[in-house]
Amino acid sequence: MGRTEIRICGLGGQGVVLAGQILGRAAVYDGWNVVQTQSYGAEARGTTAKSEVIISESPIGFPMIRKCDILVVMSQEALDVNVKDLKRGGLLLIDEGIVKDVPKVNAKVYVVPATKTAEETLGERLYANMVFLGVLNKLANLVRDESMEKAIADTVPKNAVASNLLAYRKGRMLETFTLLHEFFGSRSYVGNEHLSPL
Amino acid sequence: MTEAFSIKKYLRDLKLPFCPGCGAFTVMNAFLRAVHELGYEDLSSFVFCSGIGCSSWIPSPYFLADSIHTLHGRSIPVATGVKLMRPDLNVVVFGGDGDIAGIGLSHFVHAARRNLDILVIMVNNMVYGMTGGQVAPTTPLKAKTTTTPYGCFEYPLDAVKLAVVAGANYAARWTTAHSNELKEAIKKALRLKGFRFVEVVSQCPTAFGRRIGFKSAAEMIKWFRENSTTLEQAKKFSEEDLTTKIIIGEFIERHRPTLTENIYAAIKEAQKIGQN
Amino acid sequence: MGIVKSGVYFWQGNEACAEAAIVVGCRFFAGYPITPASEIAEHLAWRLPQVGGIAIQMEDEIASIGAVIGASWAGAKAMTATSGPGFSLMQESIGYAFMTETPCVIVNVQRAGPSTGQATKCAQGDVMQSRWGTHGDYSAIVLSPNSVQEMFTLTIRAFNLAEKYRTPVVLLSDEVVAHMREKVVVPPIETLEMVNRKKPKPGDKAFFGLEEVPPMPAVGEGFNVAVTGSTHDEYGIRFTADPLVHRRLVERLNGKIQNHADEIVDVECCNIEGCDVGIVAFGCTSRAVYDVVEEAKANGITVGYVRLKTLWPFPDEIVRKLAEAAGKIIVPEMNLRQVYYEVKRAAGDVAKVVPFNKIGGGELITPEELLKKILEVVRGRD
């Protein structure tokens, strides 16, 4: 790994900052240099929020992302605002339930039923962020799986560790169990091909 | 009391700064007598915090003790830091009405709310004396001051009642005409815990008395004596009549757990949790 | 949990600051909620009681620093943390702490002002306020971290300088550095330098003079210390009219910092012996400089820089050295020219000093923007 820049974005309250924190922590456990930043409006809930993680072999200077390798979006608004910052050939993960229009981009696009999975397995959509982390790490192999699980356990409150881990593992399994494969198989493209709107 | 009271043993060898006839002499005397009668040989278990104003000079630097002469209005925050780190010390705040009930009022209310273990003695001369006699939050309606030359158009604040409402464990008001009662109130306050407030209505012959028609400090003290009414007597007066009266006596005495008790209980709990 | 163990952590800047405070022995915190500094108060409210310390939320920032000053005189290492609006409210008390020689640490996590401004957005507009915010003649010690690691190390240093010189020290952070998370290495605690204030010997009476940094008793130790923000003599006794007493006191208070500027000043330098262009930067803005050095090299340009870890006292000599080597200095900052004028003053007529400013929305000066500026300056278009 040279340097990977990941942006996770959505609405305040969706846990995008927590997801970035956990990913960053896991990368530190793996010995990488990491910067994680976040931004949101003055209001605590409902406005757009984003969390950025830079994982690098060498020390990190400028801490913000201008063009990201990986973009995870959890709301239509966040997609509209951030898709221009995705690098050519980058990886775009979007939530199936929330995102309506998928733009034409030169990227690998995966439509992930994160919210749906969270609701079905844990009865709470707020675990969608952990489902995303599972899918993300499966696809991009950013950190060791045990580091991510340790980071989850070290970050979330004790009484929430089990459910967050479950959501993360569900995310990892989505691809393996063909649910994700089936889902994006017909709609996602690799490389320079464009994705048709849903 | 075997040993006779000697004010000198509690004071540094310095000339006091107060004008002739100032009420600060009475307050200083009453406080140190109270300390003496409670059996304190010296002031080594006390810390005094004061702000800016003539009465803030009562302890600083004249008391032979630790004294912190803070910014205008900020004696209570500083006292908060001192008391929380050294709960074993008696922390006493001296201040004027401008210092405590004007610029520092929010600290006063919040310290009473927290039931911070300090004694606050507010010397209320109804005016900003040090700066030359400007209107204060305690100035009576219609009184002439240098910044209300046509008479004060505001109502004065009753700091004792405020202390009661905010949560003080003890609150009393006396005047410089009641030096013995004042001394007894201070003694009582020093034996209690939590937030304790003693207001002393006091004369400023230099910057206030002259301007409102008193010829001397003695005249003002006489006026205090004649216009004071106990809480019991006050019930008989109408609200309007009371505007020209000084209500004296103990307004509250209670024993709510104090801030230091509460905060150290929380620390104990945290250390228990922290060990797990 | 006691003091943090040595090891590698993934911390937010504010968290690193709070943990460092505990490591260096801070046992009193008073603060008031304000974005983007609240995490320091929250973290210490949780952690300080675990080590037997006290954290309290006061009614405002004035009360917060007042309580910190009181706690310091009660013998504790004490700290508060705030942002622009709260820092403005604290200015009078910072002067009081300076005048009364009260060691304490004030963390200002800068956000975009004036006034309420953009509460969640980064800025560097308080550089001059941190130097000149209180009234009267005074000297400030102000540190400027640019990473989460430095939020840890410079917090420790802030306490050490406060204790050593008996003066308030400001840790001037910013929203980006305070809110980002990075790897932090906590070295073995016994390897960290920890300074404690000099205590008086029995019988000592002069706590405000005679020595450049006099010994400091705590209240309740039997020294009958008289503390006042009014002009006072060596023994703490008020002298409000004597010109000599004032001169002696205020000159000593300023001298004890200015005479030791060499010890206090801390900078990170690169290529200052020979370069085509110089940069003087600090805080979050300096992070872009690291990227630019590499990128400029690819364009055949050698960039030298001085990164200010202490803003005040200002490192005149080293900036002058950079000016001599570079001939051209760019000063990028997220304000409308503050450090720029200091660099200009230090550089004198040996270098052309070029401001590069950007404010609003918390947008950092990017490496691309800085490189563009460098190319313009080197190629003589600015």
mmCIF file with all atom_site columns, C-alpha atoms in Angstrom, chain B residues 98-236:
data_model
loop_
_atom_site.group_PDB
_atom_site.id
_atom_site.type_symbol
_atom_site.label_atom_id
_atom_site.label_alt_id
_atom_site.label_comp_id
_atom_site.label_asym_id
_atom_site.label_entity_id
_atom_site.label_seq_id
_atom_site.pdbx_PDB_ins_code
_atom_site.Cartn_x
_atom_site.Cartn_y
_atom_site.Cartn_z
_atom_site.occupancy
_atom_site.B_iso_or_equiv
_atom_site.pdbx_formal_charge
_atom_site.auth_seq_id
_atom_site.auth_comp_id
_atom_site.auth_asym_id
_atom_site.auth_atom_id
_atom_site.pdbx_PDB_model_num
ATOM 1   C CA . GLY B 1 98  ? -20.627 46.279 42.896 1.00 0.00 ? 98  GLY B CA 1
ATOM 2   C CA . ASP B 1 99  ? -18.166 43.406 42.969 1.00 0.00 ? 99  ASP B CA 1
ATOM 3   C CA . ILE B 1 100 ? -20.562 40.681 44.140 1.00 0.00 ? 100 ILE B CA 1
ATOM 4   C CA . ALA B 1 101 ? -23.996 41.848 42.974 1.00 0.00 ? 101 ALA B CA 1
ATOM 5   C CA . GLY B 1 102 ? -22.925 43.849 39.917 1.00 0.00 ? 102 GLY B CA 1
ATOM 6   C CA . ILE B 1 103 ? -20.082 42.635 37.725 1.00 0.00 ? 103 ILE B CA 1
ATOM 7   C CA . GLY B 1 104 ? -19.730 39.311 39.563 1.00 0.00 ? 104 GLY B CA 1
ATOM 8   C CA . LEU B 1 105 ? -23.401 38.500 40.018 1.00 0.00 ? 105 LEU B CA 1
ATOM 9   C CA . SER B 1 106 ? -23.539 35.368 37.877 1.00 0.00 ? 106 SER B CA 1
ATOM 10  C CA . HIS B 1 107 ? -20.681 33.823 39.854 1.00 0.00 ? 107 HIS B CA 1
ATOM 11  C CA . PHE B 1 108 ? -22.534 34.606 43.082 1.00 0.00 ? 108 PHE B CA 1
ATOM 12  C CA . VAL B 1 109 ? -25.733 32.925 41.864 1.00 0.00 ? 109 VAL B CA 1
ATOM 13  C CA . HIS B 1 110 ? -23.909 29.868 40.533 1.00 0.00 ? 110 HIS B CA 1
ATOM 14  C CA . ALA B 1 111 ? -21.761 29.426 43.628 1.00 0.00 ? 111 ALA B CA 1
ATOM 15  C CA . ALA B 1 112 ? -24.955 29.488 45.733 1.00 0.00 ? 112 ALA B CA 1
ATOM 16  C CA . ARG B 1 113 ? -26.586 27.031 43.307 1.00 0.00 ? 113 ARG B CA 1
ATOM 17  C CA . ARG B 1 114 ? -23.632 24.665 43.584 1.00 0.00 ? 114 ARG B CA 1
ATOM 18  C CA . ASN B 1 115 ? -23.602 25.176 47.350 1.00 0.00 ? 115 ASN B CA 1
ATOM 19  C CA . LEU B 1 116 ? -19.880 25.839 47.139 1.00 0.00 ? 116 LEU B CA 1
ATOM 20  C CA . ASP B 1 117 ? -18.357 25.797 50.624 1.00 0.00 ? 117 ASP B CA 1
ATOM 21  C CA . ILE B 1 118 ? -17.376 29.403 51.024 1.00 0.00 ? 118 ILE B CA 1
ATOM 22  C CA . LEU B 1 119 ? -18.470 32.325 53.156 1.00 0.00 ? 119 LEU B CA 1
ATOM 23  C CA . VAL B 1 120 ? -19.200 35.466 51.169 1.00 0.00 ? 120 VAL B CA 1
ATOM 24  C CA . ILE B 1 121 ? -19.339 38.731 53.089 1.00 0.00 ? 121 ILE B CA 1
ATOM 25  C CA . MET B 1 122 ? -20.807 41.488 50.960 1.00 0.00 ? 122 MET B CA 1
ATOM 26  C CA . VAL B 1 123 ? -20.308 45.002 52.235 1.00 0.00 ? 123 VAL B CA 1
ATOM 27  C CA . ASN B 1 124 ? -23.220 46.873 50.704 1.00 0.00 ? 124 ASN B CA 1
ATOM 28  C CA . ASN B 1 125 ? -22.672 50.616 50.693 1.00 0.00 ? 125 ASN B CA 1
ATOM 29  C CA . MET B 1 126 ? -25.219 51.052 47.895 1.00 0.00 ? 126 MET B CA 1
ATOM 30  C CA . VAL B 1 127 ? -22.732 52.775 45.629 1.00 0.00 ? 127 VAL B CA 1
ATOM 31  C CA . TYR B 1 128 ? -19.445 52.391 43.724 1.00 0.00 ? 128 TYR B CA 1
ATOM 32  C CA . GLY B 1 129 ? -17.372 54.106 46.382 1.00 0.00 ? 129 GLY B CA 1
ATOM 33  C CA . MET B 1 130 ? -13.803 53.601 45.163 1.00 0.00 ? 130 MET B CA 1
ATOM 34  C CA . THR B 1 131 ? -14.512 55.101 41.760 1.00 0.00 ? 131 THR B CA 1
ATOM 35  C CA . GLY B 1 132 ? -16.255 58.139 43.190 1.00 0.00 ? 132 GLY B CA 1
ATOM 36  C CA . GLY B 1 133 ? -19.881 57.294 43.930 1.00 0.00 ? 133 GLY B CA 1
ATOM 37  C CA . GLN B 1 134 ? -21.557 55.944 40.805 1.00 0.00 ? 134 GLN B CA 1
ATOM 38  C CA . VAL B 1 135 ? -24.899 54.141 40.845 1.00 0.00 ? 135 VAL B CA 1
ATOM 39  C CA . ALA B 1 136 ? -24.796 50.478 41.934 1.00 0.00 ? 136 ALA B CA 1
ATOM 40  C CA . PRO B 1 137 ? -27.251 47.600 41.522 1.00 0.00 ? 137 PRO B CA 1
ATOM 41  C CA . THR B 1 138 ? -28.106 48.186 45.189 1.00 0.00 ? 138 THR B CA 1
ATOM 42  C CA . THR B 1 139 ? -28.688 51.937 45.012 1.00 0.00 ? 139 THR B CA 1
ATOM 43  C CA . PRO B 1 140 ? -32.182 52.869 46.278 1.00 0.00 ? 140 PRO B CA 1
ATOM 44  C CA . LEU B 1 141 ? -34.695 54.265 43.793 1.00 0.00 ? 141 LEU B CA 1
ATOM 45  C CA . LYS B 1 142 ? -34.374 58.030 43.354 1.00 0.00 ? 142 LYS B CA 1
ATOM 46  C CA . ALA B 1 143 ? -31.026 58.285 45.181 1.00 0.00 ? 143 ALA B CA 1
ATOM 47  C CA . LYS B 1 144 ? -28.626 60.735 43.575 1.00 0.00 ? 144 LYS B CA 1
ATOM 48  C CA . THR B 1 145 ? -25.224 59.418 42.507 1.00 0.00 ? 145 THR B CA 1
ATOM 49  C CA . THR B 1 146 ? -22.620 60.784 40.114 1.00 0.00 ? 146 THR B CA 1
ATOM 50  C CA . THR B 1 147 ? -24.100 58.770 37.252 1.00 0.00 ? 147 THR B CA 1
ATOM 51  C CA . THR B 1 148 ? -27.727 59.346 38.271 1.00 0.00 ? 148 THR B CA 1
ATOM 52  C CA . PRO B 1 149 ? -27.629 63.079 38.909 1.00 0.00 ? 149 PRO B CA 1
ATOM 53  C CA . TYR B 1 150 ? -31.435 63.293 38.596 1.00 0.00 ? 150 TYR B CA 1
ATOM 54  C CA . GLY B 1 151 ? -31.985 60.349 40.910 1.00 0.00 ? 151 GLY B CA 1
ATOM 55  C CA . CYS B 1 152 ? -31.644 56.615 40.406 1.00 0.00 ? 152 CYS B CA 1
ATOM 56  C CA . PHE B 1 153 ? -34.329 55.298 38.043 1.00 0.00 ? 153 PHE B CA 1
ATOM 57  C CA . GLU B 1 154 ? -33.755 51.613 38.779 1.00 0.00 ? 154 GLU B CA 1
ATOM 58  C CA . TYR B 1 155 ? -34.829 49.283 41.582 1.00 0.00 ? 155 TYR B CA 1
ATOM 59  C CA . PRO B 1 156 ? -32.201 47.845 43.896 1.00 0.00 ? 156 PRO B CA 1
ATOM 60  C CA . LEU B 1 157 ? -31.335 44.146 44.031 1.00 0.00 ? 157 LEU B CA 1
ATOM 61  C CA . ASP B 1 158 ? -31.953 42.124 47.192 1.00 0.00 ? 158 ASP B CA 1
ATOM 62  C CA . ALA B 1 159 ? -28.872 39.896 47.194 1.00 0.00 ? 159 ALA B CA 1
ATOM 63  C CA . VAL B 1 160 ? -29.878 38.010 50.342 1.00 0.00 ? 160 VAL B CA 1
ATOM 64  C CA . LYS B 1 161 ? -33.174 36.897 48.845 1.00 0.00 ? 161 LYS B CA 1
ATOM 65  C CA . LEU B 1 162 ? -31.345 35.950 45.681 1.00 0.00 ? 162 LEU B CA 1
ATOM 66  C CA . ALA B 1 163 ? -28.912 33.801 47.666 1.00 0.00 ? 163 ALA B CA 1
ATOM 67  C CA . VAL B 1 164 ? -31.849 32.041 49.333 1.00 0.00 ? 164 VAL B CA 1
ATOM 68  C CA . VAL B 1 165 ? -33.532 31.297 46.013 1.00 0.00 ? 165 VAL B CA 1
ATOM 69  C CA . ALA B 1 166 ? -30.272 30.203 44.394 1.00 0.00 ? 166 ALA B CA 1
ATOM 70  C CA . GLY B 1 167 ? -29.620 27.608 47.088 1.00 0.00 ? 167 GLY B CA 1
ATOM 71  C CA . ALA B 1 168 ? -27.354 29.048 49.791 1.00 0.00 ? 168 ALA B CA 1
ATOM 72  C CA . ASN B 1 169 ? -27.127 27.099 53.047 1.00 0.00 ? 169 ASN B CA 1
ATOM 73  C CA . TYR B 1 170 ? -27.073 30.315 55.061 1.00 0.00 ? 170 TYR B CA 1
ATOM 74  C CA . ALA B 1 171 ? -28.009 33.904 54.316 1.00 0.00 ? 171 ALA B CA 1
ATOM 75  C CA . ALA B 1 172 ? -28.276 36.864 56.666 1.00 0.00 ? 172 ALA B CA 1
ATOM 76  C CA . ARG B 1 173 ? -28.302 40.642 56.532 1.00 0.00 ? 173 ARG B CA 1
ATOM 77  C CA . TRP B 1 174 ? -27.147 43.100 59.180 1.00 0.00 ? 174 TRP B CA 1
ATOM 78  C CA . THR B 1 175 ? -25.901 46.649 59.113 1.00 0.00 ? 175 THR B CA 1
ATOM 79  C CA . THR B 1 176 ? -22.888 48.424 60.578 1.00 0.00 ? 176 THR B CA 1
ATOM 80  C CA . ALA B 1 177 ? -25.282 49.610 63.287 1.00 0.00 ? 177 ALA B CA 1
ATOM 81  C CA . HIS B 1 178 ? -25.577 45.982 64.425 1.00 0.00 ? 178 HIS B CA 1
ATOM 82  C CA . SER B 1 179 ? -21.943 45.047 64.979 1.00 0.00 ? 179 SER B CA 1
ATOM 83  C CA . ASN B 1 180 ? -22.665 42.438 67.636 1.00 0.00 ? 180 ASN B CA 1
ATOM 84  C CA . GLU B 1 181 ? -25.373 40.698 65.628 1.00 0.00 ? 181 GLU B CA 1
ATOM 85  C CA . LEU B 1 182 ? -23.077 40.858 62.613 1.00 0.00 ? 182 LEU B CA 1
ATOM 86  C CA . LYS B 1 183 ? -20.260 39.201 64.557 1.00 0.00 ? 183 LYS B CA 1
ATOM 87  C CA . GLU B 1 184 ? -22.639 36.477 65.752 1.00 0.00 ? 184 GLU B CA 1
ATOM 88  C CA . ALA B 1 185 ? -23.886 35.896 62.206 1.00 0.00 ? 185 ALA B CA 1
ATOM 89  C CA . ILE B 1 186 ? -20.306 35.532 60.957 1.00 0.00 ? 186 ILE B CA 1
ATOM 90  C CA . LYS B 1 187 ? -19.544 33.105 63.787 1.00 0.00 ? 187 LYS B CA 1
ATOM 91  C CA . LYS B 1 188 ? -22.553 31.049 62.877 1.00 0.00 ? 188 LYS B CA 1
ATOM 92  C CA . ALA B 1 189 ? -21.704 31.151 59.183 1.00 0.00 ? 189 ALA B CA 1
ATOM 93  C CA . LEU B 1 190 ? -18.130 30.033 59.887 1.00 0.00 ? 190 LEU B CA 1
ATOM 94  C CA . ARG B 1 191 ? -19.441 26.989 61.741 1.00 0.00 ? 191 ARG B CA 1
ATOM 95  C CA . LEU B 1 192 ? -21.793 25.988 58.948 1.00 0.00 ? 192 LEU B CA 1
ATOM 96  C CA . LYS B 1 193 ? -20.923 24.327 55.642 1.00 0.00 ? 193 LYS B CA 1
ATOM 97  C CA . GLY B 1 194 ? -21.921 25.057 52.081 1.00 0.00 ? 194 GLY B CA 1
ATOM 98  C CA . PHE B 1 195 ? -22.567 28.468 50.575 1.00 0.00 ? 195 PHE B CA 1
ATOM 99  C CA . ARG B 1 196 ? -22.956 31.073 53.286 1.00 0.00 ? 196 ARG B CA 1
ATOM 100 C CA . PHE B 1 197 ? -23.776 34.693 52.641 1.00 0.00 ? 197 PHE B CA 1
ATOM 101 C CA . VAL B 1 198 ? -23.701 37.632 54.994 1.00 0.00 ? 198 VAL B CA 1
ATOM 102 C CA . GLU B 1 199 ? -24.645 41.046 53.677 1.00 0.00 ? 199 GLU B CA 1
ATOM 103 C CA . VAL B 1 200 ? -23.617 44.075 55.701 1.00 0.00 ? 200 VAL B CA 1
ATOM 104 C CA . VAL B 1 201 ? -25.359 47.325 54.862 1.00 0.00 ? 201 VAL B CA 1
ATOM 105 C CA . SER B 1 202 ? -22.591 49.828 55.328 1.00 0.00 ? 202 SER B CA 1
ATOM 106 C CA . GLN B 1 203 ? -21.897 53.524 55.067 1.00 0.00 ? 203 GLN B CA 1
ATOM 107 C CA . CYS B 1 204 ? -19.745 55.318 52.551 1.00 0.00 ? 204 CYS B CA 1
ATOM 108 C CA . PRO B 1 205 ? -19.691 58.812 53.989 1.00 0.00 ? 205 PRO B CA 1
ATOM 109 C CA . THR B 1 206 ? -17.264 60.026 51.331 1.00 0.00 ? 206 THR B CA 1
ATOM 110 C CA . ALA B 1 207 ? -18.939 59.060 48.080 1.00 0.00 ? 207 ALA B CA 1
ATOM 111 C CA . PHE B 1 208 ? -22.577 58.477 49.036 1.00 0.00 ? 208 PHE B CA 1
ATOM 112 C CA . GLY B 1 209 ? -23.571 59.859 52.438 1.00 0.00 ? 209 GLY B CA 1
ATOM 113 C CA . ARG B 1 210 ? -22.729 63.444 51.642 1.00 0.00 ? 210 ARG B CA 1
ATOM 114 C CA . ARG B 1 211 ? -24.561 63.317 48.349 1.00 0.00 ? 211 ARG B CA 1
ATOM 115 C CA . ILE B 1 212 ? -27.811 62.038 49.828 1.00 0.00 ? 212 ILE B CA 1
ATOM 116 C CA . GLY B 1 213 ? -27.832 64.529 52.683 1.00 0.00 ? 213 GLY B CA 1
ATOM 117 C CA . PHE B 1 214 ? -26.017 62.875 55.594 1.00 0.00 ? 214 PHE B CA 1
ATOM 118 C CA . LYS B 1 215 ? -23.504 65.061 57.366 1.00 0.00 ? 215 LYS B CA 1
ATOM 119 C CA . SER B 1 216 ? -21.477 62.272 58.959 1.00 0.00 ? 216 SER B CA 1
ATOM 120 C CA . ALA B 1 217 ? -20.940 58.539 59.173 1.00 0.00 ? 217 ALA B CA 1
ATOM 121 C CA . ALA B 1 218 ? -22.638 58.568 62.571 1.00 0.00 ? 218 ALA B CA 1
ATOM 122 C CA . GLU B 1 219 ? -25.784 60.022 61.010 1.00 0.00 ? 219 GLU B CA 1
ATOM 123 C CA . MET B 1 220 ? -25.826 57.219 58.462 1.00 0.00 ? 220 MET B CA 1
ATOM 124 C CA . ILE B 1 221 ? -25.405 54.561 61.131 1.00 0.00 ? 221 ILE B CA 1
ATOM 125 C CA . LYS B 1 222 ? -28.243 56.136 63.089 1.00 0.00 ? 222 LYS B CA 1
ATOM 126 C CA . TRP B 1 223 ? -30.373 56.020 59.950 1.00 0.00 ? 223 TRP B CA 1
ATOM 127 C CA . PHE B 1 224 ? -29.530 52.317 59.483 1.00 0.00 ? 224 PHE B CA 1
ATOM 128 C CA . ARG B 1 225 ? -30.566 51.580 63.064 1.00 0.00 ? 225 ARG B CA 1
ATOM 129 C CA . GLU B 1 226 ? -33.839 53.466 62.808 1.00 0.00 ? 226 GLU B CA 1
ATOM 130 C CA . ASN B 1 227 ? -34.803 52.058 59.434 1.00 0.00 ? 227 ASN B CA 1
ATOM 131 C CA . SER B 1 228 ? -33.923 48.447 60.063 1.00 0.00 ? 228 SER B CA 1
ATOM 132 C CA . THR B 1 229 ? -36.705 46.003 60.587 1.00 0.00 ? 229 THR B CA 1
ATOM 133 C CA . THR B 1 230 ? -36.555 42.340 61.462 1.00 0.00 ? 230 THR B CA 1
ATOM 134 C CA . LEU B 1 231 ? -38.028 39.718 59.172 1.00 0.00 ? 231 LEU B CA 1
ATOM 135 C CA . GLU B 1 232 ? -40.841 39.236 61.694 1.00 0.00 ? 232 GLU B CA 1
ATOM 136 C CA . GLN B 1 233 ? -41.669 42.961 61.852 1.00 0.00 ? 233 GLN B CA 1
ATOM 137 C CA . ALA B 1 234 ? -41.373 43.284 58.105 1.00 0.00 ? 234 ALA B CA 1
ATOM 138 C CA . LYS B 1 235 ? -44.440 41.106 57.626 1.00 0.00 ? 235 LYS B CA 1
ATOM 139 C CA . LYS B 1 236 ? -46.553 43.964 58.983 1.00 0.00 ? 236 LYS B CA 1
#
